């Protein structure tokens, strides 16, 4: 049963990330609408409407057929052009910014809904056109369906104009940075403000002597699903530490869990089953996923082929704000379960590791650009004096500032620029 739940959760997540999910779903709804409209076209109510408001219904066979054929050809052109624009946008985003942005652009629900309406209208018009052969040229039984097809086609034209504006805005880098920032910041704020009596913040707990459990997979740790834990494990009087932090890469044979007391072989397998390990580092923006994307945008912008300090500065500013929020998290969090005394301990990524993953690449790629380094220094100083951060985290930020100063002294050749930027460290 637990395996089925895990399978459906992964399938549901993959479906939502697919570019074809909403188009297929909406197309099916349009197909059902076509069948329903054909059924009610012969009803007494619709027949009365055709007599009272005949100007709203097209009852000529040849006119309906020509109109539907025109709609089908036009909507096919709109659909092909729209899909082509999506492919161009994805290619440009991959080459100019970062390939890691593609999942976010592909999973844009607004664009998927628009494409779904295109395909759904095409399917609707095709079904109505096919039904004309069944009813014959002497029938006016598709008047309502033809009128609805005309309204749907007008809607497609309106959505096409909106789609052009939407896709042109989506490729603008400042909009991409803002969207990543808002998703990541919203997640971090929700986690900080979550009030759960079962969760207790911890600074340190000695687990070196606990029994280790090694993983049987290689990949990125995406989380520990406690819903999949068996009842016997939850009711056991034990403590379990989840060793990797969210998004950390672990190798097969690495220690994934530590348990305080001995457990059975069945519990051992169940705990490993609860581990979600993925081959994709950038599956979503939870944890540090969004911050990694901002770092990669900044690094890509400072590459010789792009050389766009403005984009790098925009990413660094947003990254500094997110880091200041993330460093307010406790080092560890323990969770208890109502049915027993079992305690689950989760770890957050250490500040020094954050500096290595997020700040160090920007420092190495931009150490000769005083404008980007200026904003990076200001961002780190903002993080260093931000409230709610532990002394250990402040020391990690201060250590990164020292490394930044050392790189600037060696790589900024102009004496005036060097003096100006080093003066920031005096404050």
C-alpha atoms as one frame of an Amber mdcrd trajectory, in Angstrom:
protein
   0.000   0.000   0.000   2.825   2.407   0.864   4.499   1.673  -2.472   1.269
   2.519  -4.316   0.964   5.827  -2.463   4.554   6.742  -3.308   4.029   5.776
  -6.969   0.922   7.939  -7.296   2.607  10.898  -5.600   5.546  10.744  -8.019
   3.218  10.284 -10.982   1.091  13.252  -9.901   4.172  15.440  -9.537   5.507
  14.427 -12.952   2.139  15.096 -14.573   1.983  18.612 -13.172   5.484  19.316
 -14.516   4.597  18.067 -18.005   3.856  20.628 -20.727   1.155  18.307 -22.108
  -0.884  17.898 -18.899  -3.243  20.884 -19.139  -3.581  20.778 -22.969  -4.645
  17.127 -22.850  -7.036  17.712 -19.943  -8.655  20.764 -21.554  -8.911  18.995
 -24.911 -10.837  16.160 -23.289 -13.245  18.675 -21.741 -13.781  20.309 -25.140
 -14.455  16.896 -26.660 -17.109  16.233 -24.016 -18.567  19.704 -24.668 -18.852
  18.888 -28.380 -20.829  15.716 -27.646 -23.104  17.536 -25.188 -23.763  20.446
 -27.569 -24.694  18.044 -30.345 -27.073  16.239 -27.980 -28.916  19.380 -26.888
 -29.002  20.881 -30.391 -32.196  18.907 -31.083 -33.839  19.715 -27.750 -37.120
  21.628 -27.627 -35.518  24.577 -25.815 -32.849  25.059 -28.473 -35.400  24.643
 -31.259 -37.508  27.378 -29.717 -34.427  29.631 -29.439 -33.698  29.059 -33.117
 -37.166  30.330 -33.966 -37.122  33.314 -31.596 -33.506  34.401 -32.233 -32.666
  32.955 -35.611 -30.004  35.624 -36.207 -27.811  33.961 -33.551 -27.771  30.557
 -35.221 -26.211  29.540 -38.515 -28.578  27.002 -40.062 -27.239  26.774 -43.586
 -25.273  23.558 -44.170 -22.724  24.978 -46.615 -22.084  28.050 -44.460 -21.486
  25.944 -41.363 -19.137  23.623 -43.214 -17.115  26.500 -44.731 -16.974  28.297
 -41.391 -15.770  25.246 -39.470 -13.160  24.455 -42.119 -11.860  28.022 -41.840
 -11.728  27.807 -38.044  -9.827  24.525 -38.159  -7.208  25.876 -40.577  -6.775
  29.122 -38.655  -6.490  27.473 -35.242  -3.941  24.981 -36.566  -1.837  27.947
 -37.684  -2.206  29.638 -34.281  -1.264  26.434 -32.462   1.808  25.767 -34.595
   2.973  29.367 -34.263   2.416  29.350 -30.497   4.344  26.099 -29.992   7.134
  27.487 -32.187   7.338  30.583 -29.987   7.580  28.389 -26.898  10.470  26.449
 -28.404  12.278  29.680 -29.362  11.826  31.044 -25.845  13.133  27.834 -24.269
  16.165  27.809 -26.550  16.983  31.436 -25.829  16.574  30.996 -22.073  18.825
  27.936 -22.142  21.622  29.622 -24.099  21.502  33.116 -22.558  20.582  32.455
 -18.931  20.638  28.873 -17.649  19.323  25.462 -18.769  17.950  25.008 -15.239
  15.248  27.583 -16.014  13.564  25.357 -18.586  11.401  23.329 -16.144   9.941
  26.534 -14.702   9.146  27.965 -18.137   7.697  24.685 -19.396   5.447  24.281
 -16.354   3.951  27.795 -16.726   0.268  27.036 -16.239  -1.050  30.084 -18.092
   0.698  29.152 -21.316  -0.336  25.520 -20.938  -3.976  26.534 -20.508  -3.833
  28.722 -23.621  -2.331  25.918 -25.685  -4.969  23.581 -24.264  -7.765  25.922
 -25.381  -6.250  26.030 -28.879  -6.127  22.246 -29.149  -9.528  21.863 -27.479
 -11.193  24.304 -29.895  -9.568  22.490 -32.805 -10.936  19.175 -31.527 -14.385
  20.708 -30.942 -14.610  22.147 -34.474 -13.396  18.876 -35.980 -16.060  16.840
 -34.149 -18.802  19.255 -35.191 -17.607  19.143 -38.795 -17.626  15.341 -38.728
 -21.163  15.368 -37.347 -22.387  17.276 -40.409 -21.989  14.129 -42.461 -24.165
  12.226 -40.018 -27.014  14.749 -39.976 -26.987  15.497 -43.712 -27.243  18.726
 -45.682 -30.930  19.170 -45.077 -30.580  19.448 -41.306 -30.103  22.483 -39.080
 -29.238  20.393 -36.042 -25.805  21.962 -35.483 -26.833  25.613 -35.207 -25.983
  25.896 -31.516 -22.763  23.917 -31.910 -21.665  26.125 -34.812 -22.369  29.265
 -32.811 -20.302  27.934 -29.894 -17.485  27.076 -32.306 -17.484  30.677 -33.525
 -17.313  31.990 -29.947 -14.473  29.597 -29.117 -12.550  30.736 -32.182 -12.928
  34.369 -31.156 -11.634  33.418 -27.708  -8.587  31.795 -29.350  -7.791  35.034
 -31.177  -8.018  37.013 -27.933  -5.830  34.480 -26.116  -3.303  34.564 -28.955
  -2.783  38.286 -28.375  -2.403  37.641 -24.646  -0.040  34.731 -25.355   2.302
  36.922 -27.419   2.474  39.455 -24.589   2.923  36.736 -21.971   5.680  34.847
 -23.760   7.565  38.047 -24.581   7.453  39.025 -20.897   8.439  35.556 -19.715
  11.786  35.698 -21.531  12.810  38.997 -19.937  15.475  38.177 -17.402  14.275
  40.562 -14.707  10.864  38.855 -14.790  12.533  35.435 -14.548  14.606  36.576
 -11.561  11.564  38.111  -9.850   9.491  34.962 -10.356  12.210  32.703  -8.940
  12.661  35.076  -6.002   8.938  35.224  -5.208   8.521  31.439  -5.305  11.552
  30.812  -3.128  10.823  33.669  -0.717   7.217  32.539  -0.317   8.356  29.026
   0.564  10.934  30.272   3.078   8.496  32.662   4.751   5.861  29.931   5.048
   8.396  27.627   6.664   9.513  30.318   9.115   5.976  31.301  10.108   4.680
  27.757  10.399   3.348  27.163  13.901   3.560  23.461  14.677   3.732  22.298
  18.282   5.291  19.007  17.168   8.372  20.811  15.776  11.167  21.970  18.061
  14.219  23.941  16.922  17.605  22.479  17.884  21.084  23.936  17.658  23.104
  20.762  18.173  22.659  17.126  19.124  25.392  14.489  19.312  24.475  11.597
  17.024  27.946  10.241  16.253  27.362   7.073  18.286  23.948   6.324  16.808
  23.472   3.380  14.440  24.019   4.435  10.806  21.765   3.451   7.894  23.369
   3.750   4.460  21.454   4.613   1.303  21.060   2.215  -1.607  20.721   4.992
  -4.229  22.781   7.828  -5.721  21.134  11.185  -6.314  19.852  14.390  -4.744
  17.943  14.202  -1.491  14.466  15.639  -2.090  12.942  14.961   1.310  11.751
  12.384   3.808   8.066  11.490   3.499   6.877  10.623   6.998   3.463   9.638
   5.597   5.084   6.513   4.174   6.404   5.442   7.584   4.818   2.301   8.956
   2.774   2.480  12.150   5.234   0.286  14.029   8.082   2.714  13.309   6.045
   5.747  14.382   5.006   4.075  17.613   8.528   2.947  18.477  10.396   4.703
  21.290  13.312   5.848  19.182  15.045   8.881  17.637  15.968   9.136  13.952
  18.269  11.704  12.365  18.045  12.513   8.644  21.696  13.136   7.759  21.527
  14.902   4.347  19.990  18.336   4.000  17.465  19.177   1.294  18.969  19.091
  -2.234  22.256  17.565  -1.028  23.836  15.002  -3.346  24.487  11.645  -1.718
  26.235   8.572  -3.078  25.210   4.947  -2.769  26.667   3.680   0.496  26.664
   7.099   2.212  25.067   7.413   5.636  21.514   8.645   5.066  19.976   8.082
   8.509  21.070   7.495  12.096  18.910   5.801  14.712  19.486   5.950  18.430
  18.247   2.433  19.221  18.387  -0.813  17.290  15.609  -1.416  14.767  14.330
  -4.438  12.889  15.182  -5.244   9.282  11.630  -4.362   8.253  11.897  -0.917
   9.899  15.288  -0.441   8.250  13.762  -0.999   4.793  10.779   1.203   5.584
  12.967   4.144   6.584  14.968   3.899   3.348  11.689   3.672   1.432  10.637
   7.026   2.906  13.751   8.714   1.464  13.029  10.614  -1.752  16.203  10.634
  -3.863  16.059  12.148  -7.347  18.529  12.395 -10.204  17.390  15.984 -10.868
  19.053  18.676  -8.770  16.624  21.389  -9.864  13.302  19.640  -9.521  11.696
  22.636  -7.810  12.501  25.822  -5.895  12.155  24.385  -2.407  15.086  24.697
  -0.024  17.980  26.171  -1.925  16.714  25.204  -5.401  15.663  28.746  -6.274
  18.849  30.261  -4.870  20.962  27.871  -6.950  19.129  29.067 -10.063  19.841
  32.707  -9.176  23.508  31.848  -8.646  23.691  30.137 -12.027  22.049  33.127
 -13.726  24.675  35.409 -12.201  27.538  33.102 -13.211  26.164  32.704 -16.747
  25.792  36.468 -17.067  29.465  36.962 -16.198  30.711  34.395 -18.725  32.827
  35.857 -21.581  30.157  35.057 -24.165  27.409  36.938 -22.307  29.235  39.574
 -20.189  26.113  41.115 -18.633  26.962  42.633 -15.225  23.479  44.141 -14.920
  21.831  40.721 -14.870  24.424  39.431 -12.409  23.777  42.378 -10.089  20.009
  41.741 -10.193  20.521  38.089  -9.278  22.993  38.935  -6.484  20.575  41.422
  -4.876  17.733  38.882  -4.793  20.081  36.154  -3.621  21.275  38.283  -0.694
  17.696  38.792   0.494  16.938  35.070   0.298  20.129  34.133   2.124  19.288
  36.530   4.948  15.959  34.743   5.353  17.370  31.235   5.015  20.064  31.775
   7.646  17.349  32.457  10.219  16.422  28.778  10.151  17.655  26.660  13.082
  20.414  24.140  12.463  18.092  21.229  13.229  14.375  20.629  13.740  12.875
  17.718  15.660   9.365  16.389  14.982   7.355  14.166  17.285   4.416  11.921
  16.383   1.159  11.744  18.319   0.929   7.951  18.286   4.231   7.353  20.001
   7.420   8.819  21.378   9.438   8.543  18.162  11.377  11.716  17.279  12.475
  12.621  13.750  15.392  15.064  13.420  15.905  17.011  10.184  18.959  19.122
   9.314  19.153  22.426   7.496  22.062  23.233   5.239  24.975  24.811   7.207
  25.882  28.429   6.502  29.393  27.516   5.354  27.933  25.112   2.810  25.592
  27.831   1.597  28.540  30.141   1.074  30.363  27.431  -0.887  27.419  26.572
  -3.107  25.960  30.027  -3.726  28.492  32.779  -3.072  31.806  31.169  -4.005
  30.930  30.584  -7.725  29.853  34.221  -8.135  33.024  35.381  -6.376  35.264
  33.264  -8.597  33.600  34.280 -11.870  33.214  37.981 -11.015  36.309  38.765
  -8.976  37.661  41.066 -11.696  34.418  43.038 -12.058  34.260  45.736  -9.399
  30.582  46.562 -10.057  29.340  43.040  -9.352  31.727  42.651  -6.424  30.436
  45.898  -4.957  26.878  44.506  -4.829  28.092  41.142  -3.529  29.909  42.846
  -0.650  26.839  44.915   0.213  24.663  41.785   0.106  26.981  39.847   2.442
  27.202  42.795   4.818  23.406  43.014   4.846  23.234  39.305   5.698  25.896
  39.688   8.409  23.930  42.341  10.297  20.462  40.862   9.661  18.486  40.043
  12.840  17.646  36.525  13.911  20.870  34.910  12.650  22.986  32.769  14.974
  26.605  33.627  15.781  27.856  30.567  13.886  26.085  31.726  10.744  27.446
  35.260  11.147  30.955  33.860  11.423  30.468  31.904   8.187  29.371  35.088
   6.407  32.318  37.008   7.867  34.686  34.284   6.641  33.266  34.631   3.132
  33.750  38.400   3.306  37.414  37.817   4.180  37.795  35.501   1.178  36.130
  38.106  -1.004  38.513  40.797   0.170  41.516  38.577  -0.505  40.354  37.940
  -4.096  39.738  41.629  -4.714  43.213  42.602  -3.516  44.736  40.180  -6.020
  42.474  40.697  -9.038  41.407  44.357  -9.192  44.271  45.987 -11.100  43.156
  49.607 -11.106  44.305  51.268  -7.886  41.382  53.682  -7.772  38.808  50.919
  -8.198  40.616  48.755  -5.657  40.727  51.538  -3.071  37.063  52.377  -3.623
  35.809  48.824  -3.234  38.101  47.872  -0.338  36.799  50.910   1.546  33.501
  49.026   1.909  35.139  46.641   4.356  35.879  49.487   6.770  32.216  49.917
   7.659
